[in-house]
Amino acid sequence: MKTTKPQPSPTPPSSTQLPLTHTLTLSWVSAPPSAALFTPATITHAYKPKCSFRTQATVNPSLSPTTAAAAADPPHNSHDQELLTLLRERKTEEAWIIYIQCSHLPSPTCLSRLVSQLSYQNTHQSLTRAQSIIQRLRHERQLHRLDANCLGLLAVAAAKAGHTLYAASVVKSMLKSGYLPHVKAWSAVVSRLAASGDDGPSQALKMFSSVLRRVRRIADPEVIADSKPDTAAYNAVLNACANLGDTKKFLQLFDEMPEFGCEPDVLTYNVMIKLCARADRKDLLVFVLERILEKQIPLCMTTLHSLVAAYVGFGDMVTAEKMLQAMREGRRDLCSVLRDTSLENPTRNKNENDVFEKLLPNSINSGSNEPPLLPKPYAPNSRMYTTLMKGYMKGGRVNDTVRMLEAMLHQEDSASHPDHVTYTTVVSALVKVGSMDRARQVLAEMTRVRVPANRITYNILLKGYCQQLQIDKAKELMREMTDDAGIEPDVISYNTLIDGCILVDDSAGALGYFNEMRARGIAPTKISYTTLMKAFAMSGQPKLAHKVFDEMLNDPRVKVDLVAWNMLVEGYCRLGMVEEAKKIVQRMKENGFYPNVSTYGSLANGIGVARKPGEALLLWNEIKERCGMGKEGEGEVCNSSSTIPPLKPDEGLLDTLADICVRAAFFKKALEIVVCMEENGIPPNKTKYTRIYVEMHSRMFTSKHASKARQDRRSERKRAAEAFKFWLGLPNSYYGSEWRLEPVDDEDCASTR
C-alpha cells in the first residue's frame, strides 16, 4: 500500500473505491501518518475538557486550555500575530486557514494554542487537522514546539472519540519527550485501554506503571500535583486487572492507593465485583456489598446492577430473581437474601484466598456478624430487568424474555418501563432462535410506543437475516435503516453484511460492501479485514486475500492477530499450495505468533489436498513436540524454548493427520497419532481407518517373488503394518514381543517426497 504524508488542508482527502474485479486495489479514506501517531477515521461524540494540563515546569496550571499556550514565546512576525489574534478570539477556522497559508512554522505559542483549540472542538475534521500538525512537526523534528497542555488535550479528545491507539501513542510520546501529562489526560487513555480488547488491559497496566515511575522520581510535590494518580486513575487500572483476572496485581494496586491520598469509592468496589466474577468467586459478591455499607460509602444503583449482572453471568438466575423480588418489595435486608449464595464456597487455592481476605476482610468469620441493612429501599430499574432478560435469552428462555417485557410495560414506576435496550434484548432473543418475523414485530412495536430503535437493534436484525441467508432482506433492512430511520450504519453493520455475502458465496458483494464502507469514511477494523480475507480464501483466491492482509499490516489503526494469519494460511491450503502456506507460517513465527490448532489444521488439510504425505510427517513431528510427546527421558519438556506455548490438539487435526498417514502406509506414525488421540480423550475412528486399510493396503507385503534383500528392507514396515492391523482388530501376525514406537527413518521421509 502506498501512503503519503498528510498535508494540512481544510478537508480530508477522499477515498478510492475497490473495484469489483479480480484486481484488488485498496486505498486509505485519508492517508494515515506514521505508526506512532495516526489519523483517526471517525469521531463518535464530542468532549470538552474542563481542566488544564501542564508539563513539569513550563506551563502555568492556572491557565485555561485556550490560554495556557500563551505562556510560551511571543509571535515574531505579522502572520504569527494575525494567527494569535484569531486564536484569542476563538476563530479557529480562520486561524486554520492562516496556518495552512504560512510557508514557515508558526511560533510555539500559536502552534500549541491551535492544537489545543482543534482538540477542544473534537470533530472528525478538527482532530484530523490537529493530527496533521503533529505529523508535520514530527517530520520536521519540531515536536518540542508543543507544550504538554495541547498534547494532553489531544490525547483526551482522541480517547473520548474512541481512537485509543492514537491517544496512547500521544501519551507515550509525551513521556518519552520528558513531559509529565495531567492525570486527566493519561488516566482517560488508561481507562480506554482497560476496556478495549486484545492486549488493551495489559497496555493499560504498562502505561500506568510508566507514569507512576516518573511521578515517584520527582521529589517536588508542586510539580507532580496535577499528574499523580487520583481515585479515578486507580479505578481505571483496577478495571484492567479485573478484565485480566489478575487478583494479585489488583491487590497490589489497591494497597498503593493511600500513598497518593486516594480512597476507594463505590466505583472501586463495583470493579471488585467484576474481579470476583472473573475469579469465579460468586460466594464473595455479597461481601463486596457489605463492605460498601460498612465503610459508609454512598451506594448507587450501578452497584446493585453490577451484582445482578454478576449473578446472571454465573447462570444463577434464581439468586438474581430473588434479589430483584426483594428490591420490588422494598426490603432493606438485601445482604441477608444474598448470604445464602455464599454457603456454596468451592475449594480455592491458598494464594487466591489470601488475596480476597485482604481485599474483603469482612468475609472472614462472616457467620458471627449480622449482615448490614441498606440505608434505604431501592426499587429495580429497567436496566436490571433488562439484564435479567439477557440471562433468560442466554439460557434459551425466549418466552420468559417476552413475558418480562410485558410485565415491565405494566409497572407503575416509570423507571421500570422498557427502554430501547430492553426492546433490543427481546429482538436479540428472537433472532437467536430464528424468529425473524416476531423480531420485526417488536421493531414495529418500538416505533408505535415511540421508543426509537438504535443502530444496535438494526445490526442484530441484519445479523439474523444474514445467518438465515436472506441477504435481500438484509439489504432492504439496511436501506430502511438509513433512509427511513435516519441511522447511519457503522463498521459492525458492514462487517455483518460482508459476512452474509460470504455465506452465500458472493465475494464480489463482500468487496462491494467493503468499498462502500470506506467510501462513507468508516475505518475498517481487524474483523473487516479478516472477513474480507475469508471471502477471498473461501472462493479460491488466496492472492487477493494476501493483498488484503498486506493492507491490514500497513494500517496502523488495527493490529494483525493470529486469526488474520490463520485465514491467510487457510486460503493457500484450500488449494493445496503447501509451500506458500509454510512460508506464511514461518513469517508468522518471525512476527511473534505461534501456530495454534487452527493453523496446523489448515496445513494438514492442505497436505491432504496436495497429496504430500511426507509433509505430514514433518508437521506431526512439530505438533508432537508442542504436545509434550518427546522421546523417552525428556519428561514434560515439549521443546527447547520455554516461550513456545504448549498445544492441545483437537479431533479434526489428529484425524486428518492419521488419515494421511494410513493412506500413505506410515503405520508407525499413525499409531503415534492414535496414542495422542487417546491421551487427549479423543476416540479414534477405527471404522474409517479399517476401511482405508482394506481398500488400499490389504495386498501389501503379499508378493512371494521379492528378493531376500528387499524383504529385509521392508521388514520394519511390515511389522508396523501388523501392529496397526492388530490395533484395528484385523487378522495379523503381530504379538507385541518387541514392538516399540520409534521416529521414522530419514529415508522413509525422503521416499515420500
PDB file of C-alpha atoms in Angstrom, residues 47-170:
ATOM      1  CA  TYR A  47     -15.808  16.008  24.690  1.00  0.00           C
ATOM      2  CA  LYS A  48     -14.897  19.361  26.193  1.00  0.00           C
ATOM      3  CA  PRO A  49     -12.217  19.121  28.875  1.00  0.00           C
ATOM      4  CA  LYS A  50     -12.693  21.420  31.826  1.00  0.00           C
ATOM      5  CA  CYS A  51      -9.203  21.343  33.257  1.00  0.00           C
ATOM      6  CA  SER A  52      -5.796  22.495  32.132  1.00  0.00           C
ATOM      7  CA  PHE A  53      -2.724  20.405  31.553  1.00  0.00           C
ATOM      8  CA  ARG A  54       0.864  21.175  32.253  1.00  0.00           C
ATOM      9  CA  THR A  55       4.369  19.943  31.806  1.00  0.00           C
ATOM     10  CA  GLN A  56       6.876  19.699  34.621  1.00  0.00           C
ATOM     11  CA  ALA A  57       7.778  23.382  34.778  1.00  0.00           C
ATOM     12  CA  THR A  58       6.751  25.145  31.593  1.00  0.00           C
ATOM     13  CA  VAL A  59       3.011  25.630  31.783  1.00  0.00           C
ATOM     14  CA  ASN A  60       1.102  27.573  34.402  1.00  0.00           C
ATOM     15  CA  PRO A  61      -1.572  25.224  35.822  1.00  0.00           C
ATOM     16  CA  SER A  62      -3.948  28.136  36.445  1.00  0.00           C
ATOM     17  CA  LEU A  63      -4.387  28.893  32.730  1.00  0.00           C
ATOM     18  CA  SER A  64      -7.371  27.595  30.765  1.00  0.00           C
ATOM     19  CA  PRO A  65      -6.962  25.214  27.781  1.00  0.00           C
ATOM     20  CA  THR A  66      -7.187  28.091  25.323  1.00  0.00           C
ATOM     21  CA  THR A  67      -4.808  30.450  27.140  1.00  0.00           C
ATOM     22  CA  ALA A  68      -2.218  28.120  28.636  1.00  0.00           C
ATOM     23  CA  ALA A  69      -0.178  28.114  25.440  1.00  0.00           C
ATOM     24  CA  ALA A  70       0.292  31.878  25.675  1.00  0.00           C
ATOM     25  CA  ALA A  71       2.866  31.330  28.394  1.00  0.00           C
ATOM     26  CA  ALA A  72       5.396  30.429  25.715  1.00  0.00           C
ATOM     27  CA  ASP A  73       7.318  32.695  23.369  1.00  0.00           C
ATOM     28  CA  PRO A  74       5.502  35.663  21.789  1.00  0.00           C
ATOM     29  CA  PRO A  75       4.989  35.708  17.981  1.00  0.00           C
ATOM     30  CA  HIS A  76       7.742  37.219  15.850  1.00  0.00           C
ATOM     31  CA  ASN A  77       6.032  38.307  12.589  1.00  0.00           C
ATOM     32  CA  SER A  78       2.772  39.571  11.196  1.00  0.00           C
ATOM     33  CA  HIS A  79       1.485  36.120  10.238  1.00  0.00           C
ATOM     34  CA  ASP A  80       2.029  34.839  13.758  1.00  0.00           C
ATOM     35  CA  GLN A  81       0.450  37.954  15.222  1.00  0.00           C
ATOM     36  CA  GLU A  82      -2.614  37.569  12.986  1.00  0.00           C
ATOM     37  CA  LEU A  83      -2.831  33.877  13.829  1.00  0.00           C
ATOM     38  CA  LEU A  84      -2.584  34.530  17.554  1.00  0.00           C
ATOM     39  CA  THR A  85      -5.238  37.249  17.379  1.00  0.00           C
ATOM     40  CA  LEU A  86      -7.671  34.905  15.658  1.00  0.00           C
ATOM     41  CA  LEU A  87      -6.973  32.178  18.202  1.00  0.00           C
ATOM     42  CA  ARG A  88      -7.581  34.554  21.094  1.00  0.00           C
ATOM     43  CA  GLU A  89     -10.915  35.463  19.501  1.00  0.00           C
ATOM     44  CA  ARG A  90     -11.656  31.728  19.190  1.00  0.00           C
ATOM     45  CA  LYS A  91     -11.901  31.980  15.405  1.00  0.00           C
ATOM     46  CA  THR A  92     -10.350  28.558  14.918  1.00  0.00           C
ATOM     47  CA  GLU A  93     -11.487  28.093  11.310  1.00  0.00           C
ATOM     48  CA  GLU A  94      -9.934  31.358  10.174  1.00  0.00           C
ATOM     49  CA  ALA A  95      -6.810  30.573  12.172  1.00  0.00           C
ATOM     50  CA  TRP A  96      -6.511  27.214  10.410  1.00  0.00           C
ATOM     51  CA  ILE A  97      -6.670  28.894   7.010  1.00  0.00           C
ATOM     52  CA  ILE A  98      -3.885  31.284   8.036  1.00  0.00           C
ATOM     53  CA  TYR A  99      -1.820  28.318   9.264  1.00  0.00           C
ATOM     54  CA  ILE A 100      -2.015  26.375   6.006  1.00  0.00           C
ATOM     55  CA  GLN A 101      -1.056  29.506   4.090  1.00  0.00           C
ATOM     56  CA  CYS A 102       2.106  30.005   6.167  1.00  0.00           C
ATOM     57  CA  SER A 103       5.265  28.952   4.415  1.00  0.00           C
ATOM     58  CA  HIS A 104       7.057  28.652   7.755  1.00  0.00           C
ATOM     59  CA  LEU A 105       6.204  27.082  11.075  1.00  0.00           C
ATOM     60  CA  PRO A 106       4.344  29.466  13.385  1.00  0.00           C
ATOM     61  CA  SER A 107       5.665  30.191  16.859  1.00  0.00           C
ATOM     62  CA  PRO A 108       5.317  27.608  19.656  1.00  0.00           C
ATOM     63  CA  THR A 109       2.578  29.751  21.211  1.00  0.00           C
ATOM     64  CA  CYS A 110       0.462  29.690  18.064  1.00  0.00           C
ATOM     65  CA  LEU A 111       1.053  26.004  17.359  1.00  0.00           C
ATOM     66  CA  SER A 112       0.199  24.910  20.881  1.00  0.00           C
ATOM     67  CA  ARG A 113      -2.898  27.092  21.014  1.00  0.00           C
ATOM     68  CA  LEU A 114      -4.069  25.897  17.580  1.00  0.00           C
ATOM     69  CA  VAL A 115      -3.687  22.224  18.506  1.00  0.00           C
ATOM     70  CA  SER A 116      -5.489  22.895  21.797  1.00  0.00           C
ATOM     71  CA  GLN A 117      -8.469  24.582  20.174  1.00  0.00           C
ATOM     72  CA  LEU A 118      -8.740  21.985  17.400  1.00  0.00           C
ATOM     73  CA  SER A 119      -8.683  19.215  20.002  1.00  0.00           C
ATOM     74  CA  TYR A 120     -11.244  21.104  22.072  1.00  0.00           C
ATOM     75  CA  GLN A 121     -13.669  21.181  19.120  1.00  0.00           C
ATOM     76  CA  ASN A 122     -13.473  17.368  18.955  1.00  0.00           C
ATOM     77  CA  THR A 123     -14.909  16.828  15.497  1.00  0.00           C
ATOM     78  CA  HIS A 124     -13.599  14.488  12.849  1.00  0.00           C
ATOM     79  CA  GLN A 125     -12.284  17.371  10.782  1.00  0.00           C
ATOM     80  CA  SER A 126     -10.724  19.247  13.699  1.00  0.00           C
ATOM     81  CA  LEU A 127      -8.939  16.170  15.047  1.00  0.00           C
ATOM     82  CA  THR A 128      -7.661  15.330  11.585  1.00  0.00           C
ATOM     83  CA  ARG A 129      -6.266  18.853  11.343  1.00  0.00           C
ATOM     84  CA  ALA A 130      -4.663  18.668  14.784  1.00  0.00           C
ATOM     85  CA  GLN A 131      -3.022  15.400  13.867  1.00  0.00           C
ATOM     86  CA  SER A 132      -1.737  16.809  10.600  1.00  0.00           C
ATOM     87  CA  ILE A 133       0.069  19.471  12.647  1.00  0.00           C
ATOM     88  CA  ILE A 134       1.568  16.749  14.839  1.00  0.00           C
ATOM     89  CA  GLN A 135       2.638  14.808  11.760  1.00  0.00           C
ATOM     90  CA  ARG A 136       4.246  17.864  10.198  1.00  0.00           C
ATOM     91  CA  LEU A 137       6.173  18.642  13.376  1.00  0.00           C
ATOM     92  CA  ARG A 138       7.324  15.042  13.654  1.00  0.00           C
ATOM     93  CA  HIS A 139       8.537  15.123  10.058  1.00  0.00           C
ATOM     94  CA  GLU A 140      10.461  18.339  10.667  1.00  0.00           C
ATOM     95  CA  ARG A 141      11.646  17.203  14.129  1.00  0.00           C
ATOM     96  CA  GLN A 142       9.956  20.150  15.794  1.00  0.00           C
ATOM     97  CA  LEU A 143       7.638  18.393  18.233  1.00  0.00           C
ATOM     98  CA  HIS A 144       9.351  20.231  21.076  1.00  0.00           C
ATOM     99  CA  ARG A 145       7.457  23.366  19.988  1.00  0.00           C
ATOM    100  CA  LEU A 146       4.255  21.953  21.529  1.00  0.00           C
ATOM    101  CA  ASP A 147       3.600  22.101  25.249  1.00  0.00           C
ATOM    102  CA  ALA A 148       2.110  19.392  27.457  1.00  0.00           C
ATOM    103  CA  ASN A 149      -1.219  21.208  27.624  1.00  0.00           C
ATOM    104  CA  CYS A 150      -2.116  20.845  23.950  1.00  0.00           C
ATOM    105  CA  LEU A 151      -0.816  17.275  23.745  1.00  0.00           C
ATOM    106  CA  GLY A 152      -2.854  16.328  26.788  1.00  0.00           C
ATOM    107  CA  LEU A 153      -5.983  17.846  25.269  1.00  0.00           C
ATOM    108  CA  LEU A 154      -5.327  15.928  22.046  1.00  0.00           C
ATOM    109  CA  ALA A 155      -4.924  12.665  23.966  1.00  0.00           C
ATOM    110  CA  VAL A 156      -8.190  13.197  25.864  1.00  0.00           C
ATOM    111  CA  ALA A 157     -10.108  14.111  22.720  1.00  0.00           C
ATOM    112  CA  ALA A 158      -8.782  11.088  20.827  1.00  0.00           C
ATOM    113  CA  ALA A 159      -9.537   8.757  23.740  1.00  0.00           C
ATOM    114  CA  LYS A 160     -13.086  10.021  24.140  1.00  0.00           C
ATOM    115  CA  ALA A 161     -13.602   9.682  20.392  1.00  0.00           C
ATOM    116  CA  GLY A 162     -12.641   6.023  20.597  1.00  0.00           C
ATOM    117  CA  HIS A 163      -9.220   6.274  18.941  1.00  0.00           C
ATOM    118  CA  THR A 164      -7.442   4.534  21.770  1.00  0.00           C
ATOM    119  CA  LEU A 165      -4.255   3.566  19.939  1.00  0.00           C
ATOM    120  CA  TYR A 166      -3.689   7.117  18.762  1.00  0.00           C
ATOM    121  CA  ALA A 167      -4.366   8.553  22.232  1.00  0.00           C
ATOM    122  CA  ALA A 168      -1.944   6.050  23.742  1.00  0.00           C
ATOM    123  CA  SER A 169       0.740   6.996  21.225  1.00  0.00           C
ATOM    124  CA  VAL A 170       0.342  10.666  22.181  1.00  0.00           C
TER     125      VAL A 170
END
